[in-house]
Each structure stands twice: as structure tokens, then as C-alpha cells.
Amino acid sequence: MKKILFVILLFSTVFASAQKFQNLALTPPMGWNSWNKFQCNVSEKLIKETADALVSTGMRDAGYQYIVIDDCWQVGRDSMGFIIPDPERFPSGIKALADYVHSKGLKFGIYSCAGTKTCAGRPGGRGHEFQDAYMYAKWGVDYLKYDWCSSDGQNQKESYKLMSRMLKEAGRPIVFSICEWGGSKPWEWAGEVGHLWRTTGDITDCFDCENKHPGYSNWGVMKILDMQKDMRQYAGPGHWNDPDMLEVGNGGMKENEDRAHFSMWCMIAAPLIAGNELKNMSAQTHAILTNADAIAINQDVLGIQGLKYKSEDGLETWLKPLSGGDWAICFLNRSAVSKMIEFDWMKNVVSDTVSNRKLDAAGEVFKIKDVWAKKELGNTQKVLKAEVKSHDVLMVRLSLVKK
Ligand code: GLA
């Protein structure tokens, strides 16, 4: 009898701990991460200032919740193997910083790596998984981004499953952000392991460039967008494709390009992790990052990743089914010249096999709202005519008019 009980207990622990934390990231995570703007230049001063700015700019109230310190907060391990935060840059320790972030009504995130070293050469998590998970839980970490440098000979799925299990064992609900750059097609296996997974190499702050380095490239936002093919069926509440953090406000793109970048990240239900300096951001950057209608499209409770419906001569039409029978439509002009659109809703009946939704303006009437101009554009009984400037978008929400 005792033996049977033991076996049952063993099985239930193994099965219970094989699963990630449930009921987290039910909509795409929103927050801020230090890497895109600050790289290794992180400190408790920066994180505190950023927490203050998230509140004072209204970004927290717009939905941005997690503040994530990326690489370079860690400098070594002690004789017992515990991770040591940089004592000069984080003199009060990580726990005190997490407490500060929490006191602002925000959540706190941190970075490590499944390999022996992080991408900036700091100590990685390999061989210390439980010890690290335990420390994160003790410090009050709410979000862990887990990278893939110095991982020779390791298997992605096994490595991330191990850390996911250790986080679960440590007992504090932590959003687990998998960052292996898409190499093992994590969308096919990571739904049970993490809450979001990077689909590509690192983003860079340009509209459509590729920055080549020996052995890898950094990608502009359009290049990254094109790489999101054939994976939308894997996204949904609690498990998201992650096309990398935002470059909005970092200066490499014009205002219209930042707007197009943000719009497309909303359309494809991407995590919205701002990556700019919040302290002195421009009014334009602020308006992009806090547009409530755009964010509502991204955060829609159904969590359906949008689809590319048409592409003609540099003008793309994207659709995203929303709750309540609504839809988001985004006309993206990737070309170098302005484009006129004439969109006849009656002639564009769209069936989406992934969400099982049908957009049929012949059978239903929708009101149209321009998300960026913040104005009503009539309804779907009339052909929509508008100009979309180069490297810009027209993003609208169709709201079902109840009969
Ligand atoms: C990798 C990741 C980036 C960032 C850096 C930090 O390149 O993909 O997002 O975390 O490492 O070194």
C-alpha cells in the first residue's frame, strides 16, 4: 500500500511540475526592457527612474506592467554557486529593487541564459537552474527572460523545460520568456513550457534593413514581420509568438515608421515591451506607445494573432479578429510612395480558418474607427477610400453594429 502511495505521489509531482505556471500572460505581456536602449548600462538608478516614468507618463495605466532588467546585472557566483548581482550598479540588491518596482504597482523581471554564459559573457544558468529559480522567487521576480548563448551541445526543448520546471518548483508564479531566437521552432513545442518565445534573431532600430555580423544578423522591423509566417495558430492566451521588443522612440526610424512598427506588433498579438528611454521621450513617441485603441487591439481577450490578407505592390492588408464580433484592419504601406486605397468591404469576404471567423460585410454592418486619427470613418456599406503615406499605416477597428 505504502509503495503504491509513493508511486502515485511521485507521478503526480512529476506531472504537476512538468507544466508551466498557468493563468499568466493571458494577453500579450506589456512592459519595458533595458536592452534595446541601454545594453549593459543598467543600474538600480535606471530601473527606479524607469519605474517612476512608467507611472508619471501614464504608461502603467495604459497597460505596461513589467520592468525587465536584461543582461549585465550579474557579475559572478559565490562559493556556494549563488548568483552575485553587480554590487556597484545595484548597491541595494535585487530584492530591494523588486520591492521598489512592486511599490509602484508594477511587476519585476530579470534576465538569464540557459547556457553557461549570457550573451554579454556574464554567468549563465546552466547547472544552477534550481538555485537561480529559488533566488528569483525569493527576490520577488515576476518575469524571467531566458537566453541561449554559450549553449553548445544543449537541446533547446530540454533546457527550457528544465528551467520551467525549476521555476515551478520554486513556487512563485513567474512569466517565462523563452529567447532561443526561433532556431528550434519553439512555437511547435513551447506552449506548455513558456508563456512567450522569440521567433527570430535580434531586432534593430530600422524599418527594413539587415545588419550583418559574422554568423548572425540583426533585423529591421519589416524583415522581422516577414519572418512571422506560418505560426499564428500557435499563439493564444498564455502562449505568444515574440517578434522581439519594441524600437519605438529609439531614434532610428521616423515617427510614421515607429507608428507602423507599433501597429503591426498590435496586429500580430506581439508582446509590447517598450525599449526606449522613458524619462525624456517625445510627445510623438508617447502618443504611439499609449494609443488606447491600438493597445486594445493587441490586448484583445481572444488573443488571435492577425493575418496577412493581401499584398499588392508594397501595400499589405492585415486583419485581426477581435472579441464581440469586431475586427482590426491595418493597411501597411511598405513602399517608398504614398498609396491610395479603395477597399470595398462587400467584395472582400474573408474566412479565417485558424480562428474560424468570417468577415462578411454583406451580412453584417460595422462602424469604422481610425485608430491613429481617432475619428469615425462611417461604416462598411461604403467603399473605404484613403491615402496611406509611405512607411505608414491606416489602422481601423470595425465594430459590429448590433441589429
Ligand atoms: C541576446 C538577446 C537580446 C539580449 C541580449 C543580451 O542577443 O536576443 O534580446 O537579451 O542577448 O546580451
Tab-separated table of C-alpha atoms and ligand atoms in Angstrom:
chain	number	residue	atom	x	y	z
A	1	MET	CA	0.000	0.000	0.000
A	2	LYS	CA	2.760	2.392	1.032
A	3	LYS	CA	4.606	1.570	-2.173
A	4	ILE	CA	1.536	2.351	-4.295
A	5	LEU	CA	1.056	5.663	-2.499
A	6	PHE	CA	4.702	6.516	-3.092
A	7	VAL	CA	4.409	5.765	-6.813
A	8	ILE	CA	1.227	7.876	-7.078
A	9	LEU	CA	2.944	10.736	-5.249
A	10	LEU	CA	5.998	10.502	-7.478
A	11	PHE	CA	3.883	10.526	-10.634
A	12	SER	CA	1.750	13.428	-9.505
A	13	THR	CA	4.840	15.516	-8.630
A	14	VAL	CA	6.466	14.748	-11.956
A	15	PHE	CA	3.313	15.592	-13.905
A	16	ALA	CA	2.386	18.625	-11.849
A	17	SER	CA	5.865	20.089	-12.170
A	18	ALA	CA	6.197	19.334	-15.881
A	19	GLN	CA	3.802	22.164	-16.602
A	20	LYS	CA	4.487	25.870	-16.588
A	21	PHE	CA	2.548	28.246	-14.361
A	22	GLN	CA	-0.974	28.584	-15.690
A	23	ASN	CA	-3.130	31.728	-15.872
A	24	LEU	CA	-0.226	34.072	-16.595
A	25	ALA	CA	0.151	36.294	-19.678
A	26	LEU	CA	-3.440	35.731	-20.765
A	27	THR	CA	-2.955	38.719	-23.066
A	28	PRO	CA	0.429	39.584	-24.644
A	29	PRO	CA	2.785	40.791	-21.872
A	30	MET	CA	3.327	44.559	-21.779
A	31	GLY	CA	6.243	46.283	-20.146
A	32	TRP	CA	9.715	47.710	-20.600
A	33	ASN	CA	13.137	46.082	-21.045
A	34	SER	CA	16.550	47.732	-20.743
A	35	TRP	CA	18.375	46.053	-23.650
A	36	ASN	CA	17.399	47.899	-26.844
A	37	LYS	CA	18.392	51.304	-25.498
A	38	PHE	CA	20.848	50.693	-22.658
A	39	GLN	CA	22.510	47.322	-23.362
A	40	CYS	CA	24.929	46.693	-20.448
A	41	ASN	CA	24.459	50.130	-18.989
A	42	VAL	CA	21.930	49.028	-16.357
A	43	SER	CA	21.746	50.107	-12.717
A	44	GLU	CA	19.279	50.370	-9.883
A	45	LYS	CA	19.099	54.104	-10.582
A	46	LEU	CA	17.958	53.468	-14.162
A	47	ILE	CA	15.394	50.865	-13.119
A	48	LYS	CA	13.956	53.105	-10.406
A	49	GLU	CA	13.783	56.083	-12.764
A	50	THR	CA	12.086	53.903	-15.351
A	51	ALA	CA	9.550	52.648	-12.815
A	52	ASP	CA	8.823	56.264	-11.840
A	53	ALA	CA	8.480	57.244	-15.507
A	54	LEU	CA	6.142	54.342	-16.304
A	55	VAL	CA	3.823	55.764	-13.676
A	56	SER	CA	4.224	59.504	-14.385
A	57	THR	CA	3.827	59.126	-18.168
A	58	GLY	CA	0.620	57.127	-17.789
A	59	MET	CA	2.213	54.077	-19.394
A	60	ARG	CA	1.452	51.871	-16.418
A	61	ASP	CA	-2.195	52.857	-16.641
A	62	ALA	CA	-2.119	52.189	-20.394
A	63	GLY	CA	-1.157	48.583	-19.582
A	64	TYR	CA	2.655	48.437	-19.345
A	65	GLN	CA	3.303	46.286	-16.331
A	66	TYR	CA	6.669	44.504	-16.322
A	67	ILE	CA	10.038	46.227	-15.883
A	68	VAL	CA	12.688	43.786	-17.033
A	69	ILE	CA	16.440	44.178	-16.409
A	70	ASP	CA	18.153	42.479	-19.322
A	71	ASP	CA	21.772	41.304	-19.440
A	72	CYS	CA	24.663	42.584	-17.272
A	73	TRP	CA	23.107	42.851	-13.814
A	74	GLN	CA	25.124	39.809	-12.688
A	75	VAL	CA	28.888	39.539	-12.130
A	76	GLY	CA	29.686	36.105	-10.705
A	77	ARG	CA	28.759	33.271	-8.364
A	78	ASP	CA	29.700	32.831	-4.731
A	79	SER	CA	31.426	29.751	-3.289
A	80	MET	CA	28.039	28.048	-2.943
A	81	GLY	CA	27.135	28.819	-6.551
A	82	PHE	CA	24.612	31.559	-5.828
A	83	ILE	CA	24.460	34.369	-8.401
A	84	ILE	CA	26.033	37.709	-7.416
A	85	PRO	CA	24.435	40.939	-8.682
A	86	ASP	CA	26.827	43.773	-9.593
A	87	PRO	CA	27.397	45.461	-6.192
A	88	GLU	CA	28.339	48.807	-7.731
A	89	ARG	CA	25.413	49.106	-10.081
A	90	PHE	CA	22.881	47.506	-7.733
A	91	PRO	CA	24.154	48.533	-4.264
A	92	SER	CA	20.810	47.893	-2.546
A	93	GLY	CA	20.488	44.406	-4.000
A	94	ILE	CA	17.868	42.951	-6.296
A	95	LYS	CA	15.266	42.249	-3.614
A	96	ALA	CA	15.114	45.928	-2.601
A	97	LEU	CA	14.793	46.916	-6.253
A	98	ALA	CA	11.971	44.418	-6.839
A	99	ASP	CA	10.247	45.813	-3.749
A	100	TYR	CA	10.556	49.342	-5.169
A	101	VAL	CA	9.102	48.268	-8.515
A	102	HIS	CA	6.254	46.474	-6.742
A	103	SER	CA	5.559	49.543	-4.608
A	104	LYS	CA	4.770	51.413	-7.842
A	105	GLY	CA	2.103	48.866	-8.777
A	106	LEU	CA	4.405	47.263	-11.363
A	107	LYS	CA	5.956	43.833	-11.823
A	108	PHE	CA	9.631	42.984	-11.871
A	109	GLY	CA	11.550	40.944	-14.432
A	110	ILE	CA	15.089	39.726	-14.850
A	111	TYR	CA	17.287	38.034	-17.464
A	112	SER	CA	19.480	34.976	-17.571
A	113	CYS	CA	20.585	32.370	-20.050
A	114	ALA	CA	20.199	28.609	-20.481
A	115	GLY	CA	23.871	28.297	-21.425
A	116	THR	CA	26.991	28.614	-19.302
A	117	LYS	CA	27.350	32.328	-20.106
A	118	THR	CA	24.911	35.062	-21.088
A	119	CYS	CA	25.294	36.786	-24.450
A	120	ALA	CA	27.320	39.542	-22.750
A	121	GLY	CA	29.580	36.939	-21.118
A	122	ARG	CA	28.075	37.040	-17.617
A	123	PRO	CA	27.399	33.813	-15.650
A	124	GLY	CA	24.597	31.788	-17.266
A	125	GLY	CA	22.140	29.465	-15.575
A	126	ARG	CA	23.421	26.080	-16.721
A	127	GLY	CA	23.901	23.727	-13.782
A	128	HIS	CA	22.400	26.282	-11.375
A	129	GLU	CA	18.808	26.162	-12.536
A	130	PHE	CA	17.100	25.440	-9.240
A	131	GLN	CA	19.423	27.680	-7.257
A	132	ASP	CA	18.640	30.586	-9.594
A	133	ALA	CA	14.910	29.894	-9.706
A	134	TYR	CA	14.918	29.833	-5.911
A	135	MET	CA	16.704	33.205	-5.740
A	136	TYR	CA	14.329	34.757	-8.272
A	137	ALA	CA	11.363	33.555	-6.221
A	138	LYS	CA	12.952	34.899	-3.039
A	139	TRP	CA	13.658	38.275	-4.607
A	140	GLY	CA	10.090	38.608	-5.901
A	141	VAL	CA	10.790	38.234	-9.607
A	142	ASP	CA	7.648	38.048	-11.771
A	143	TYR	CA	9.151	37.554	-15.258
A	144	LEU	CA	12.254	35.740	-16.496
A	145	LYS	CA	13.747	36.180	-19.958
A	146	TYR	CA	15.985	33.169	-20.635
A	147	ASP	CA	18.532	33.450	-23.444
A	148	TRP	CA	20.503	30.915	-25.487
A	149	CYS	CA	24.195	31.962	-25.697
A	150	SER	CA	27.052	29.558	-24.779
A	151	SER	CA	24.707	26.608	-25.098
A	152	ASP	CA	26.934	24.256	-27.131
A	153	GLY	CA	25.660	20.699	-27.025
A	154	GLN	CA	22.418	21.661	-25.293
A	155	ASN	CA	18.959	20.879	-26.598
A	156	GLN	CA	16.527	23.794	-26.607
A	157	LYS	CA	13.425	21.921	-25.579
A	158	GLU	CA	15.143	20.034	-22.746
A	159	SER	CA	16.985	23.113	-21.439
A	160	TYR	CA	13.877	25.306	-21.344
A	161	LYS	CA	11.731	22.508	-19.908
A	162	LEU	CA	14.244	22.127	-17.102
A	163	MET	CA	14.133	25.821	-16.180
A	164	SER	CA	10.363	25.908	-16.484
A	165	ARG	CA	10.148	23.009	-14.022
A	166	MET	CA	12.582	24.659	-11.618
A	167	LEU	CA	10.585	27.887	-11.648
A	168	LYS	CA	7.502	25.871	-10.861
A	169	GLU	CA	9.304	24.075	-8.030
A	170	ALA	CA	10.470	27.390	-6.584
A	171	GLY	CA	6.811	28.241	-6.234
A	172	ARG	CA	6.475	31.909	-7.284
A	173	PRO	CA	4.389	32.482	-10.438
A	174	ILE	CA	6.889	33.788	-12.989
A	175	VAL	CA	6.209	34.535	-16.656
A	176	PHE	CA	8.786	32.514	-18.602
A	177	SER	CA	10.078	34.249	-21.734
A	178	ILE	CA	11.998	31.851	-23.973
A	179	CYS	CA	14.698	33.503	-26.066
A	180	GLU	CA	16.367	30.974	-28.362
A	181	TRP	CA	15.767	33.120	-31.477
A	182	GLY	CA	13.489	30.652	-33.248
A	183	GLY	CA	16.193	28.082	-34.051
A	184	SER	CA	14.266	25.022	-32.851
A	185	LYS	CA	10.831	26.356	-33.894
A	186	PRO	CA	9.753	26.870	-30.276
A	187	TRP	CA	6.201	27.692	-31.409
A	188	GLU	CA	5.876	23.940	-32.043
A	189	TRP	CA	6.907	22.812	-28.553
A	190	ALA	CA	6.979	25.725	-26.098
A	191	GLY	CA	3.262	26.206	-25.462
A	192	GLU	CA	3.498	24.003	-22.360
A	193	VAL	CA	6.932	25.272	-21.329
A	194	GLY	CA	6.853	29.059	-21.504
A	195	HIS	CA	4.485	31.994	-21.927
A	196	LEU	CA	6.240	33.598	-24.906
A	197	TRP	CA	9.068	32.652	-27.207
A	198	ARG	CA	11.239	34.693	-29.524
A	199	THR	CA	10.710	33.771	-33.149
A	200	THR	CA	13.780	35.486	-34.675
A	201	GLY	CA	17.227	36.941	-34.062
A	202	ASP	CA	17.504	40.387	-32.515
A	203	ILE	CA	15.604	43.388	-33.784
A	204	THR	CA	17.467	46.541	-34.803
A	205	ASP	CA	16.204	50.101	-34.987
A	206	CYS	CA	15.380	50.483	-38.690
A	207	PHE	CA	12.353	49.945	-40.887
A	208	ASP	CA	13.599	47.360	-43.357
A	209	CYS	CA	17.354	46.798	-43.033
A	210	GLU	CA	19.520	43.828	-42.221
A	211	ASN	CA	22.663	44.433	-40.118
A	212	LYS	CA	25.025	41.601	-40.882
A	213	HIS	CA	27.555	40.332	-38.331
A	214	PRO	CA	29.769	37.253	-38.606
A	215	GLY	CA	27.392	34.321	-38.137
A	216	TYR	CA	24.193	36.267	-37.449
A	217	SER	CA	22.149	39.318	-38.423
A	218	ASN	CA	20.052	41.900	-36.660
A	219	TRP	CA	16.778	42.637	-38.387
A	220	GLY	CA	14.691	45.684	-39.146
A	221	VAL	CA	11.001	45.596	-38.249
A	222	MET	CA	9.699	44.662	-41.724
A	223	LYS	CA	12.217	41.831	-42.007
A	224	ILE	CA	11.050	40.516	-38.624
A	225	LEU	CA	7.418	40.856	-39.655
A	226	ASP	CA	8.075	38.735	-42.745
A	227	MET	CA	9.582	36.014	-40.566
A	228	GLN	CA	6.345	35.534	-38.594
A	229	LYS	CA	4.896	33.300	-41.295
A	230	ASP	CA	3.023	30.082	-40.574
A	231	MET	CA	2.994	30.377	-36.817
A	232	ARG	CA	-0.151	32.272	-35.911
A	233	GLN	CA	-2.005	29.101	-34.969
A	234	TYR	CA	0.426	28.633	-32.073
A	235	ALA	CA	-0.366	31.940	-30.364
A	236	GLY	CA	-3.123	32.455	-27.821
A	237	PRO	CA	-3.821	33.330	-24.186
A	238	GLY	CA	-0.807	32.267	-22.090
A	239	HIS	CA	1.439	31.399	-25.082
A	240	TRP	CA	2.674	34.010	-27.544
A	241	ASN	CA	4.974	34.350	-30.520
A	242	ASP	CA	7.502	37.061	-29.639
A	243	PRO	CA	8.935	39.029	-32.587
A	244	ASP	CA	11.241	40.903	-30.133
A	245	MET	CA	10.981	44.115	-28.171
A	246	LEU	CA	9.903	47.499	-29.479
A	247	GLU	CA	12.280	50.043	-31.003
A	248	VAL	CA	9.678	52.836	-30.872
A	249	GLY	CA	11.319	56.073	-29.718
A	250	ASN	CA	14.909	54.923	-30.155
A	251	GLY	CA	15.590	57.355	-32.986
A	252	GLY	CA	16.454	55.036	-35.867
A	253	MET	CA	13.044	55.330	-37.500
A	254	LYS	CA	10.820	58.251	-38.375
A	255	GLU	CA	7.586	58.831	-36.487
A	256	ASN	CA	5.477	57.164	-39.227
A	257	GLU	CA	7.783	54.128	-39.210
A	258	ASP	CA	7.584	53.817	-35.428
A	259	ARG	CA	3.794	54.006	-35.779
A	260	ALA	CA	3.801	51.267	-38.433
A	261	HIS	CA	6.078	49.117	-36.230
A	262	PHE	CA	3.803	49.522	-33.207
A	263	SER	CA	0.647	48.927	-35.263
A	264	MET	CA	1.954	45.699	-36.718
A	265	TRP	CA	3.074	44.440	-33.293
A	266	CYS	CA	-0.509	45.110	-32.151
A	267	MET	CA	-1.951	43.295	-35.163
A	268	ILE	CA	0.124	40.165	-34.592
A	269	ALA	CA	-0.619	39.992	-30.849
A	270	ALA	CA	3.055	40.512	-30.033
A	271	PRO	CA	4.268	41.239	-26.515
A	272	LEU	CA	4.550	45.029	-26.220
A	273	ILE	CA	7.852	45.522	-24.436
A	274	ALA	CA	8.978	49.120	-24.840
A	275	GLY	CA	12.730	49.521	-25.282
A	276	ASN	CA	13.278	53.272	-25.248
A	277	GLU	CA	14.337	55.803	-22.634
A	278	LEU	CA	11.107	56.805	-20.936
A	279	LYS	CA	12.406	59.783	-18.992
A	280	ASN	CA	12.575	62.261	-21.852
A	281	MET	CA	10.524	60.652	-24.580
A	282	SER	CA	8.933	62.903	-27.189
A	283	ALA	CA	5.218	63.608	-27.321
A	284	GLN	CA	5.073	61.631	-30.597
A	285	THR	CA	6.675	58.546	-29.046
A	286	HIS	CA	4.374	58.821	-26.053
A	287	ALA	CA	1.314	59.072	-28.307
A	288	ILE	CA	2.352	55.925	-30.171
A	289	LEU	CA	3.127	53.851	-27.093
A	290	THR	CA	-0.056	54.824	-25.246
A	291	ASN	CA	-2.689	54.783	-28.003
A	292	ALA	CA	-5.555	53.074	-26.188
A	293	ASP	CA	-7.313	51.779	-29.315
A	294	ALA	CA	-4.115	50.237	-30.690
A	295	ILE	CA	-3.369	48.628	-27.334
A	296	ALA	CA	-6.943	47.295	-27.114
A	297	ILE	CA	-6.396	45.541	-30.455
A	298	ASN	CA	-3.196	43.971	-29.134
A	299	GLN	CA	-4.715	43.055	-25.771
A	300	ASP	CA	-7.983	41.652	-27.090
A	301	VAL	CA	-9.054	38.783	-24.825
A	302	LEU	CA	-9.393	36.266	-27.661
A	303	GLY	CA	-5.652	36.543	-28.290
A	304	ILE	CA	-5.884	35.790	-32.013
A	305	GLN	CA	-2.743	36.684	-33.947
A	306	GLY	CA	-3.597	38.700	-37.050
A	307	LEU	CA	-3.122	37.502	-40.611
A	308	LYS	CA	-1.834	38.999	-43.815
A	309	TYR	CA	-4.805	39.006	-46.144
A	310	LYS	CA	-3.376	40.738	-49.202
A	311	SER	CA	-0.153	42.126	-50.554
A	312	GLU	CA	-0.127	44.258	-53.681
A	313	ASP	CA	2.769	46.352	-54.829
A	314	GLY	CA	4.074	47.182	-51.356
A	315	LEU	CA	0.637	47.686	-49.809
A	316	GLU	CA	-0.356	44.981	-47.349
A	317	THR	CA	-3.748	44.420	-45.755
A	318	TRP	CA	-3.758	42.707	-42.367
A	319	LEU	CA	-6.768	41.522	-40.370
A	320	LYS	CA	-7.215	40.549	-36.742
A	321	PRO	CA	-10.416	39.007	-35.401
A	322	LEU	CA	-11.435	40.614	-32.105
A	323	SER	CA	-13.945	39.812	-29.387
A	324	GLY	CA	-17.591	40.839	-29.716
A	325	GLY	CA	-17.536	40.131	-33.460
A	326	ASP	CA	-15.185	43.103	-34.092
A	327	TRP	CA	-12.142	43.185	-36.370
A	328	ALA	CA	-8.973	45.233	-36.692
A	329	ILE	CA	-7.753	46.053	-40.197
A	330	CYS	CA	-4.357	47.520	-40.913
A	331	PHE	CA	-3.263	48.805	-44.316
A	332	LEU	CA	0.541	48.862	-44.261
A	333	ASN	CA	2.352	50.817	-46.942
A	334	ARG	CA	5.872	49.407	-47.204
A	335	SER	CA	6.649	51.199	-50.446
A	336	ALA	CA	8.533	54.468	-50.947
A	337	VAL	CA	5.482	56.324	-52.287
A	338	SER	CA	2.042	57.269	-50.997
A	339	LYS	CA	-0.777	54.873	-51.897
A	340	MET	CA	-4.476	55.413	-52.349
A	341	ILE	CA	-6.663	52.652	-51.049
A	342	GLU	CA	-10.163	51.847	-52.162
A	343	PHE	CA	-11.400	48.978	-50.088
A	344	ASP	CA	-14.807	47.597	-50.970
A	345	TRP	CA	-15.945	45.621	-47.928
A	346	MET	CA	-18.632	43.821	-49.938
A	347	LYS	CA	-16.033	42.399	-52.279
A	348	ASN	CA	-13.697	41.298	-49.507
A	349	VAL	CA	-15.372	38.473	-47.653
A	350	VAL	CA	-12.640	36.797	-45.610
A	351	SER	CA	-12.736	33.395	-43.937
A	352	ASP	CA	-10.024	32.740	-41.373
A	353	THR	CA	-9.523	29.031	-40.851
A	354	VAL	CA	-7.304	29.493	-37.764
A	355	SER	CA	-9.905	31.412	-35.747
A	356	ASN	CA	-12.906	30.095	-37.608
A	357	ARG	CA	-14.161	33.637	-38.097
A	358	LYS	CA	-15.639	35.208	-41.189
A	359	LEU	CA	-15.607	38.880	-42.094
A	360	ASP	CA	-18.665	39.410	-44.238
A	361	ALA	CA	-19.794	42.997	-44.669
A	362	ALA	CA	-22.621	41.869	-46.923
A	363	GLY	CA	-24.249	40.085	-43.984
A	364	GLU	CA	-23.207	42.426	-41.148
A	365	VAL	CA	-22.627	46.151	-40.750
A	366	PHE	CA	-19.599	47.552	-38.949
A	367	LYS	CA	-18.736	51.071	-37.810
A	368	ILE	CA	-15.194	52.065	-38.708
A	369	LYS	CA	-12.809	53.957	-36.408
A	370	ASP	CA	-9.405	55.237	-37.465
A	371	VAL	CA	-7.173	54.279	-34.536
A	372	TRP	CA	-4.443	56.904	-35.141
A	373	ALA	CA	-6.543	59.841	-36.376
A	374	LYS	CA	-9.027	58.952	-33.603
A	375	LYS	CA	-12.036	59.577	-35.782
A	376	GLU	CA	-15.022	57.687	-37.149
A	377	LEU	CA	-14.893	56.815	-40.843
A	378	GLY	CA	-18.521	55.816	-41.431
A	379	ASN	CA	-19.438	52.189	-41.937
A	380	THR	CA	-18.679	49.182	-44.113
A	381	GLN	CA	-21.569	49.792	-46.504
A	382	LYS	CA	-19.422	52.337	-48.274
A	383	VAL	CA	-16.105	51.757	-50.031
A	384	LEU	CA	-13.250	52.940	-47.778
A	385	LYS	CA	-11.102	55.474	-49.610
A	386	ALA	CA	-7.975	56.870	-48.034
A	387	GLU	CA	-4.366	57.780	-48.593
A	388	VAL	CA	-1.680	55.828	-46.769
A	389	LYS	CA	1.688	57.566	-46.745
A	390	SER	CA	4.952	55.760	-47.387
A	391	HIS	CA	6.098	53.594	-44.443
A	392	ASP	CA	2.893	54.332	-42.592
A	393	VAL	CA	-0.404	52.630	-41.820
A	394	LEU	CA	-4.111	53.151	-41.736
A	395	MET	CA	-5.307	51.065	-38.812
A	396	VAL	CA	-9.014	50.830	-38.160
A	397	ARG	CA	-11.312	48.997	-35.810
A	398	LEU	CA	-14.540	47.599	-37.191
A	399	SER	CA	-17.212	47.487	-34.502
A	400	LEU	CA	-20.171	45.285	-35.185
A	401	VAL	CA	-23.399	47.266	-35.311
A	402	LYS	CA	-25.907	45.133	-33.476
A	403	LYS	CA	-29.114	44.548	-35.424
B	1	GLA	C1	20.555	38.248	-26.934
B	1	GLA	C2	19.059	38.507	-26.875
B	1	GLA	C3	18.826	40.005	-26.700
B	1	GLA	C4	19.503	40.487	-25.424
B	1	GLA	C5	20.985	40.145	-25.464
B	1	GLA	C6	21.670	40.413	-24.144
B	1	GLA	O1	21.121	38.806	-28.093
B	1	GLA	O2	18.402	38.028	-28.006
B	1	GLA	O3	17.434	40.299	-26.661
B	1	GLA	O4	18.893	39.884	-24.312
B	1	GLA	O5	21.200	38.768	-25.784
B	1	GLA	O6	23.022	40.090	-24.159
